Amino acid sequence: MKKILIMGAGIYQVPLIKTAKRLGIYTIVTSIPGNYPGFELADKVYYENTTDHEAVLEIARKEKIDGIVTAGTDVAVITIGRVCDELGLKGLSYEAAKIASNKLLMKSAYEAHGVRTARFRKIYFDDSDINTAISGLTFPLIFKSVDSSGSRGITRVDSIDQFETAVKTVKNNTRSDYFIVEEFIEGKEFGAQAFIKDGEIQFILPHGDYVFQGDTGVPIGHFAPYDLSPEIVEDARQQLTIAVKAMKLDNCAVNADFILKDNKTYVLEIGGRSGATCLAELVSIYYDFDYYEKIILTAMGQPVDFSTSSEVPNASMLLTSDKSGIIVSESNDNPVNPNIIDVQFDYRPGDAVSKFHIGPDRIGHVITKGQTLEAAVDTLKTALDHIHINVE
């Protein structure tokens, strides 16, 4: 039986585990201990940190795996690259993984290859004069950890008196002794999902983002298609193509974050994995194919056909709480509706949840589709109105 090593056991890895098992593949999950739903689904579990390259490589060799993959998280990507290189597996290279896992390397690659992106500076935590170090940059700014995901360690800064708090936030969310400061680009945030196989871009799907405004914008939902002019779509395609080449990404899913300003696409960052917040589901519904299956088969070195003639409008939204506490009750009072694709509760009554601040604070999601985007969004709004979660 073929074996696949899935990095992580959280909400975003569960569909990978289920899909691999449906395909008859033996599923091995690696993750730190915790209340993660993937543990009970996998055929075998190793309680190791996905960032521990050597430990995971030892597991991969011992199990003689045929593929390694993750979804929805950046933290395991560099380990995937290391294992792919060492064992000759299909997937992004260690070099590409390092660039995709470090925002400084990523931004430097963009700068070197002419990718349109925000101006930035590298700052060490022990720098005594950040104001001088960021000379030439214009407020507002973004203080950003170089090695975190899920919007952790990212803070918008509008004035010098916010530096101390922003630095503390970044420091609490990084393993590095430095971070980056970049200019905040005022514009409309959107994104794209794509897939690179054997050096060729298989598809690029721009999507709109629903954004929660906290310390910085945090995506809480998405929709497709995104209403962009052909000229803007082509500009986004060109910037993504240049960025992917700069990062040396190949044989992997791509999650891209953009800002549209003055009808020009600026690349914020790109991950070498599928997006979180129901983005893999968005791709599957829109193109009417199982995206998780294609991700897995590519990692296993199998032939994969991404061709499709489908374009199904769909929308999604995270379920969140406006306060921390214990879930007292939850209910989905929606009538049966074929256009409500999924309503998922991540937690049960009695579980503790956090006030929403970053992506991992999610407590569930809703996904809908429609004949038109307007219909999909209307169904989403109605579905959300019929979901009740009481947190005390």
Coordinates of C-alpha atoms in Angstrom, one line a residue:
M1 CA 0.0 0.0 0.0
K2 CA 1.2 3.5 -0.9
K3 CA 2.0 5.8 2.1
I4 CA 1.6 9.5 2.5
L5 CA 3.0 11.7 5.3
I6 CA 0.6 14.5 6.1
M7 CA 2.1 17.4 8.1
G8 CA -0.3 18.6 10.8
A9 CA -3.5 17.2 12.2
G10 CA -5.7 20.3 12.4
I11 CA -8.9 21.4 10.7
Y12 CA -7.1 22.2 7.4
Q13 CA -5.4 18.8 7.2
V14 CA -8.5 16.7 7.9
P15 CA -9.7 16.8 4.2
L16 CA -6.3 15.6 3.1
I17 CA -6.4 12.7 5.5
K18 CA -10.0 11.8 4.4
T19 CA -9.2 12.1 0.7
A20 CA -6.0 10.0 1.0
K21 CA -7.9 7.3 2.8
R22 CA -10.6 7.3 0.1
L23 CA -7.9 6.8 -2.5
G24 CA -6.6 3.8 -0.6
I25 CA -3.4 5.5 0.6
Y26 CA -2.0 4.7 4.1
T27 CA -2.1 8.0 6.0
I28 CA 0.6 8.9 8.5
V29 CA 0.1 12.2 10.4
T30 CA 2.9 14.1 12.2
S31 CA 2.0 16.9 14.7
I32 CA 2.7 18.1 18.2
P33 CA 0.3 16.7 20.8
G34 CA -3.0 18.5 21.1
N35 CA -6.7 18.4 20.6
Y36 CA -6.4 18.0 16.8
P37 CA -9.2 16.1 14.9
G38 CA -6.8 14.5 12.4
F39 CA -5.3 12.2 15.0
E40 CA -8.3 9.9 15.2
L41 CA -8.7 9.8 11.4
A42 CA -5.1 8.8 10.5
D43 CA -3.8 5.3 10.1
K44 CA -0.7 6.2 12.1
V45 CA 0.4 9.1 14.2
Y46 CA 3.8 10.5 15.2
Y47 CA 3.8 13.2 17.8
E48 CA 6.6 15.3 16.4
N49 CA 6.9 19.0 15.6
T50 CA 6.4 19.6 11.9
T51 CA 9.2 22.2 12.0
D52 CA 11.7 19.5 13.2
H53 CA 13.3 18.6 9.8
E54 CA 15.5 15.9 11.1
A55 CA 12.8 14.1 13.2
V56 CA 10.4 14.2 10.3
L57 CA 13.0 13.1 7.8
E58 CA 13.7 10.1 10.1
I59 CA 10.0 9.2 10.1
A60 CA 9.8 9.5 6.4
R61 CA 12.7 7.2 5.9
K62 CA 11.5 4.7 8.4
E63 CA 8.0 4.6 6.9
K64 CA 9.3 4.6 3.3
I65 CA 6.7 7.2 2.3
D66 CA 5.6 7.8 -1.3
G67 CA 4.6 11.5 -0.7
I68 CA 4.5 14.3 1.8
V69 CA 2.0 17.2 1.9
T70 CA 0.2 19.7 4.0
A71 CA -2.6 22.3 3.5
G72 CA -3.5 25.6 5.1
T73 CA -0.3 26.2 7.0
D74 CA 3.2 27.6 6.2
V75 CA 5.1 26.2 9.2
A76 CA 5.5 22.7 7.7
V77 CA 6.5 23.7 4.2
I78 CA 10.2 24.0 4.8
T79 CA 10.3 20.4 6.3
I80 CA 8.4 19.2 3.2
G81 CA 11.0 20.7 1.0
R82 CA 13.8 19.0 3.0
V83 CA 12.1 15.6 2.8
C84 CA 11.3 15.9 -0.9
D85 CA 15.0 16.7 -1.7
E86 CA 16.4 14.0 0.6
L87 CA 14.1 11.2 -0.6
G88 CA 13.6 12.3 -4.2
L89 CA 9.8 12.9 -3.8
K90 CA 7.6 15.1 -5.9
G91 CA 7.1 18.5 -4.3
L92 CA 8.7 21.8 -3.9
S93 CA 12.5 21.9 -3.3
Y94 CA 14.2 22.7 0.0
E95 CA 15.5 25.9 -1.5
A96 CA 12.0 27.0 -2.7
A97 CA 10.6 25.9 0.7
K98 CA 13.0 28.1 2.6
I99 CA 12.1 31.1 0.5
A100 CA 8.3 30.4 0.9
S101 CA 8.8 30.0 4.7
N102 CA 10.7 33.2 5.3
K103 CA 9.2 36.5 4.4
L104 CA 12.6 38.2 4.2
L105 CA 13.9 35.7 1.7
M106 CA 10.6 36.0 -0.1
K107 CA 10.6 39.8 -0.3
S108 CA 14.3 39.8 -1.3
A109 CA 13.5 37.4 -4.2
Y110 CA 10.6 39.6 -5.3
E111 CA 12.9 42.7 -5.2
A112 CA 15.6 40.9 -7.2
H113 CA 13.2 39.7 -9.9
G114 CA 11.1 42.9 -10.3
V115 CA 7.9 41.7 -8.6
R116 CA 5.7 44.6 -7.7
T117 CA 5.6 44.6 -3.9
A118 CA 5.8 46.9 -0.9
R119 CA 9.1 48.4 0.1
F120 CA 10.6 46.9 3.2
R121 CA 13.5 46.8 5.7
K122 CA 15.1 44.0 7.8
I123 CA 15.2 44.9 11.5
Y124 CA 17.0 43.1 14.3
F125 CA 15.2 43.0 17.7
D126 CA 18.3 44.4 19.4
D127 CA 18.4 47.4 17.0
S128 CA 18.4 50.5 19.3
D129 CA 17.1 52.9 16.6
I130 CA 14.3 51.4 14.5
N131 CA 13.3 54.8 13.3
T132 CA 16.7 55.2 11.6
A133 CA 16.6 51.7 10.3
I134 CA 13.3 52.2 8.5
S135 CA 14.4 55.5 7.0
G136 CA 12.8 56.0 3.6
L137 CA 9.6 54.1 4.4
T138 CA 6.3 55.9 4.7
F139 CA 3.6 55.4 7.4
P140 CA 1.4 53.4 7.8
L141 CA 3.7 50.4 8.2
I142 CA 3.4 46.7 8.9
F143 CA 5.6 45.0 11.4
K144 CA 5.8 41.4 10.4
S145 CA 7.3 38.1 11.7
V146 CA 9.3 36.4 8.9
D147 CA 8.4 32.8 10.0
S148 CA 4.8 32.7 11.2
S149 CA 1.5 32.0 9.6
G150 CA -2.2 32.5 10.2
S151 CA -1.7 36.3 10.5
R152 CA 0.3 35.8 13.7
G153 CA 3.0 38.4 14.4
I154 CA 1.6 41.0 12.1
T155 CA 0.7 44.5 13.3
R156 CA -0.1 47.7 11.5
V157 CA 1.8 50.7 12.9
D158 CA 0.6 54.3 12.2
S159 CA 3.1 56.2 14.4
I160 CA 6.4 55.9 16.2
D161 CA 4.7 55.6 19.6
Q162 CA 3.3 52.2 18.5
F163 CA 6.7 50.7 17.8
E164 CA 7.3 49.1 21.2
T165 CA 4.0 47.3 21.3
A166 CA 4.4 46.1 17.7
V167 CA 7.9 44.8 18.3
K168 CA 6.6 42.8 21.3
T169 CA 3.8 41.3 19.2
V170 CA 6.3 40.2 16.5
K171 CA 8.8 38.9 19.1
N172 CA 6.2 36.7 20.7
N173 CA 5.4 35.1 17.3
T174 CA 8.8 34.3 15.8
R175 CA 11.8 32.0 16.3
S176 CA 14.1 34.5 14.5
D177 CA 16.2 37.4 15.9
Y178 CA 14.9 39.8 13.3
F179 CA 11.7 40.8 11.5
I180 CA 10.7 43.0 8.6
V181 CA 8.9 46.3 8.4
E182 CA 7.1 47.1 5.1
E183 CA 5.0 49.9 3.9
F184 CA 1.2 49.3 4.2
I185 CA -0.3 49.6 0.7
E186 CA -3.7 51.2 0.8
G187 CA -5.9 49.3 -1.6
K188 CA -8.3 46.4 -2.1
E189 CA -7.1 43.1 -0.8
F190 CA -7.7 40.0 -2.9
G191 CA -6.0 36.7 -3.5
A192 CA -5.5 33.8 -5.9
Q193 CA -5.1 30.1 -5.7
A194 CA -2.8 28.4 -8.3
F195 CA -1.0 25.1 -8.9
I196 CA 2.5 24.6 -10.4
K197 CA 3.3 21.2 -11.8
D198 CA 6.5 20.3 -13.7
G199 CA 7.3 24.0 -14.2
E200 CA 3.9 24.9 -15.6
I201 CA 1.1 26.9 -14.0
Q202 CA -2.0 24.6 -14.2
F203 CA -4.5 27.3 -13.2
I204 CA -4.8 30.7 -11.5
L205 CA -8.0 31.5 -9.8
P206 CA -8.4 35.0 -8.4
H207 CA -10.8 35.3 -5.5
G208 CA -12.3 38.0 -3.4
D209 CA -11.6 38.1 0.3
Y210 CA -13.9 39.0 3.3
V211 CA -11.5 40.6 5.7
F212 CA -11.7 41.1 9.5
Q213 CA -10.0 44.3 10.5
G214 CA -7.9 43.8 13.7
D215 CA -4.3 44.9 14.1
T216 CA -4.2 44.1 10.4
G217 CA -6.5 42.6 7.9
V218 CA -7.3 38.9 8.5
P219 CA -9.2 36.9 5.9
I220 CA -12.3 35.3 7.3
G221 CA -14.0 34.3 4.0
H222 CA -13.6 34.2 0.3
F223 CA -15.7 34.1 -2.9
A224 CA -15.2 33.4 -6.6
P225 CA -15.4 34.6 -9.3
Y226 CA -13.9 37.9 -8.4
D227 CA -15.1 40.8 -10.6
L228 CA -11.9 42.1 -12.2
S229 CA -11.3 43.6 -15.6
P230 CA -9.4 41.4 -18.1
E231 CA -6.5 43.9 -17.8
I232 CA -6.2 43.5 -14.1
V233 CA -6.5 39.7 -14.3
E234 CA -3.7 39.6 -16.8
D235 CA -1.6 41.9 -14.6
A236 CA -2.2 39.7 -11.6
R237 CA -1.3 36.6 -13.6
Q238 CA 2.0 38.3 -14.7
Q239 CA 2.9 39.3 -11.2
L240 CA 2.1 35.8 -9.9
T241 CA 4.1 34.1 -12.7
I242 CA 7.2 36.3 -12.0
A243 CA 6.9 35.8 -8.2
V244 CA 6.5 32.0 -8.5
K245 CA 9.6 31.9 -10.7
A246 CA 11.5 34.1 -8.3
M247 CA 10.6 31.8 -5.4
K248 CA 11.5 28.7 -7.5
L249 CA 8.2 27.0 -6.6
D250 CA 7.2 23.8 -8.4
N251 CA 5.0 20.8 -7.9
C252 CA 2.9 22.4 -5.2
A253 CA -0.2 24.4 -4.6
V254 CA 0.1 28.2 -4.4
N255 CA -1.7 30.6 -2.1
A256 CA -1.2 34.2 -3.1
D257 CA -2.2 37.4 -1.2
F258 CA -2.5 40.6 -3.3
I259 CA -3.4 44.2 -2.9
L260 CA -5.0 46.1 -5.8
K261 CA -3.9 49.8 -6.0
D262 CA -4.5 52.1 -8.9
N263 CA -5.5 49.0 -11.0
K264 CA -2.1 47.4 -10.4
T265 CA -1.5 44.2 -8.5
Y266 CA 1.0 44.3 -5.6
V267 CA 2.2 40.9 -4.3
L268 CA 2.0 40.8 -0.5
E269 CA 3.2 37.2 -0.1
I270 CA 2.9 33.7 -1.6
G271 CA 2.8 30.4 0.2
G272 CA 3.8 27.0 -1.3
R273 CA 0.7 25.3 -0.2
S274 CA -3.1 25.5 -0.6
G275 CA -4.8 28.3 1.2
A276 CA -6.7 28.1 4.5
T277 CA -10.2 29.5 5.2
C278 CA -12.0 27.2 2.8
L279 CA -9.8 28.1 -0.2
A280 CA -9.2 24.5 -1.3
E281 CA -12.9 24.0 -1.2
L282 CA -13.4 27.2 -3.2
V283 CA -11.1 25.7 -5.9
S284 CA -12.9 22.3 -5.8
I285 CA -16.4 23.9 -6.2
Y286 CA -15.4 26.4 -8.8
Y287 CA -13.7 23.9 -11.1
D288 CA -15.9 21.0 -10.1
F289 CA -12.9 18.7 -9.3
D290 CA -11.5 17.4 -6.1
Y291 CA -8.6 19.7 -5.4
Y292 CA -7.4 17.8 -2.4
E293 CA -7.2 14.7 -4.6
K294 CA -5.0 16.5 -7.1
I295 CA -2.7 17.9 -4.4
I296 CA -2.2 14.3 -3.0
L297 CA -1.8 12.6 -6.4
T298 CA 0.8 15.2 -7.4
A299 CA 2.7 14.6 -4.2
M300 CA 2.6 10.9 -4.9
G301 CA 4.1 11.4 -8.3
Q302 CA 1.0 10.3 -10.1
P303 CA -0.4 11.8 -13.4
V304 CA -2.9 14.7 -12.7
D305 CA -5.2 16.4 -15.1
F306 CA -6.3 19.9 -14.1
S307 CA -8.4 20.6 -17.2
T308 CA -12.0 21.7 -16.5
S309 CA -14.9 23.5 -18.2
S310 CA -16.6 24.4 -15.0
E311 CA -17.0 27.8 -13.3
V312 CA -19.3 27.4 -10.3
P313 CA -19.7 30.6 -8.2
N314 CA -19.3 30.0 -4.5
A315 CA -18.6 31.8 -1.2
S316 CA -17.5 30.9 2.3
M317 CA -17.2 32.5 5.7
L318 CA -15.6 31.5 9.0
L319 CA -17.7 31.2 12.2
T320 CA -16.1 33.2 14.9
S321 CA -16.8 34.5 18.4
D322 CA -16.7 38.1 19.6
K323 CA -15.5 37.0 23.0
S324 CA -13.5 34.3 24.7
G325 CA -15.3 31.7 26.8
I326 CA -17.0 28.3 26.8
I327 CA -19.5 27.2 24.1
V328 CA -22.8 26.7 25.9
S329 CA -24.8 25.8 22.8
E330 CA -24.6 25.7 19.0
S331 CA -27.2 25.0 16.4
N332 CA -27.6 24.9 12.6
D333 CA -31.3 25.8 11.9
N334 CA -31.0 26.0 8.1
P335 CA -33.4 23.9 6.1
V336 CA -32.0 21.4 3.7
N337 CA -30.6 23.4 0.7
P338 CA -28.4 21.9 -2.0
N339 CA -26.6 25.3 -2.3
I340 CA -25.4 25.1 1.3
I341 CA -22.3 22.9 0.7
D342 CA -21.1 22.7 4.2
V343 CA -21.8 23.9 7.7
Q344 CA -19.0 22.9 10.1
F345 CA -18.6 23.4 13.8
D346 CA -15.0 23.0 14.9
Y347 CA -15.9 22.7 18.6
R348 CA -18.6 21.2 20.8
P349 CA -20.6 22.7 23.7
G350 CA -18.2 22.7 26.7
D351 CA -15.2 23.5 24.6
A352 CA -13.2 26.7 25.3
V353 CA -12.8 29.2 22.4
S354 CA -11.0 32.5 21.8
K355 CA -12.3 35.8 20.8
F356 CA -11.4 36.1 17.1
H357 CA -8.2 37.9 16.4
I358 CA -6.3 35.6 13.9
G359 CA -7.2 32.8 11.6
P360 CA -6.7 29.9 14.0
D361 CA -9.3 31.5 16.3
R362 CA -12.0 30.2 13.9
I363 CA -14.8 28.0 15.4
G364 CA -16.3 26.7 12.2
H365 CA -17.2 27.6 8.6
V366 CA -20.1 27.9 6.1
I367 CA -19.7 27.2 2.4
T368 CA -22.3 28.0 -0.3
K369 CA -22.7 28.0 -4.1
G370 CA -25.2 29.4 -6.6
Q371 CA -26.0 29.9 -10.3
T372 CA -24.5 33.4 -9.9
L373 CA -22.1 34.9 -7.3
E374 CA -24.9 37.1 -6.0
A375 CA -27.0 34.0 -5.4
A376 CA -24.1 32.2 -3.6
V377 CA -23.5 35.3 -1.4
D378 CA -27.2 35.7 -0.6
T379 CA -27.4 32.0 0.4
L380 CA -24.3 32.5 2.6
K381 CA -25.8 35.4 4.4
T382 CA -29.1 33.6 5.0
A383 CA -27.2 30.5 6.2
L384 CA -25.2 32.5 8.7
D385 CA -28.4 34.0 10.0
H386 CA -29.6 30.5 10.9
I387 CA -26.5 29.4 12.8
H388 CA -26.4 30.1 16.5
I389 CA -23.4 29.7 18.8
N390 CA -23.7 30.8 22.4
V391 CA -20.4 31.5 24.2
E392 CA -20.3 32.5 27.9

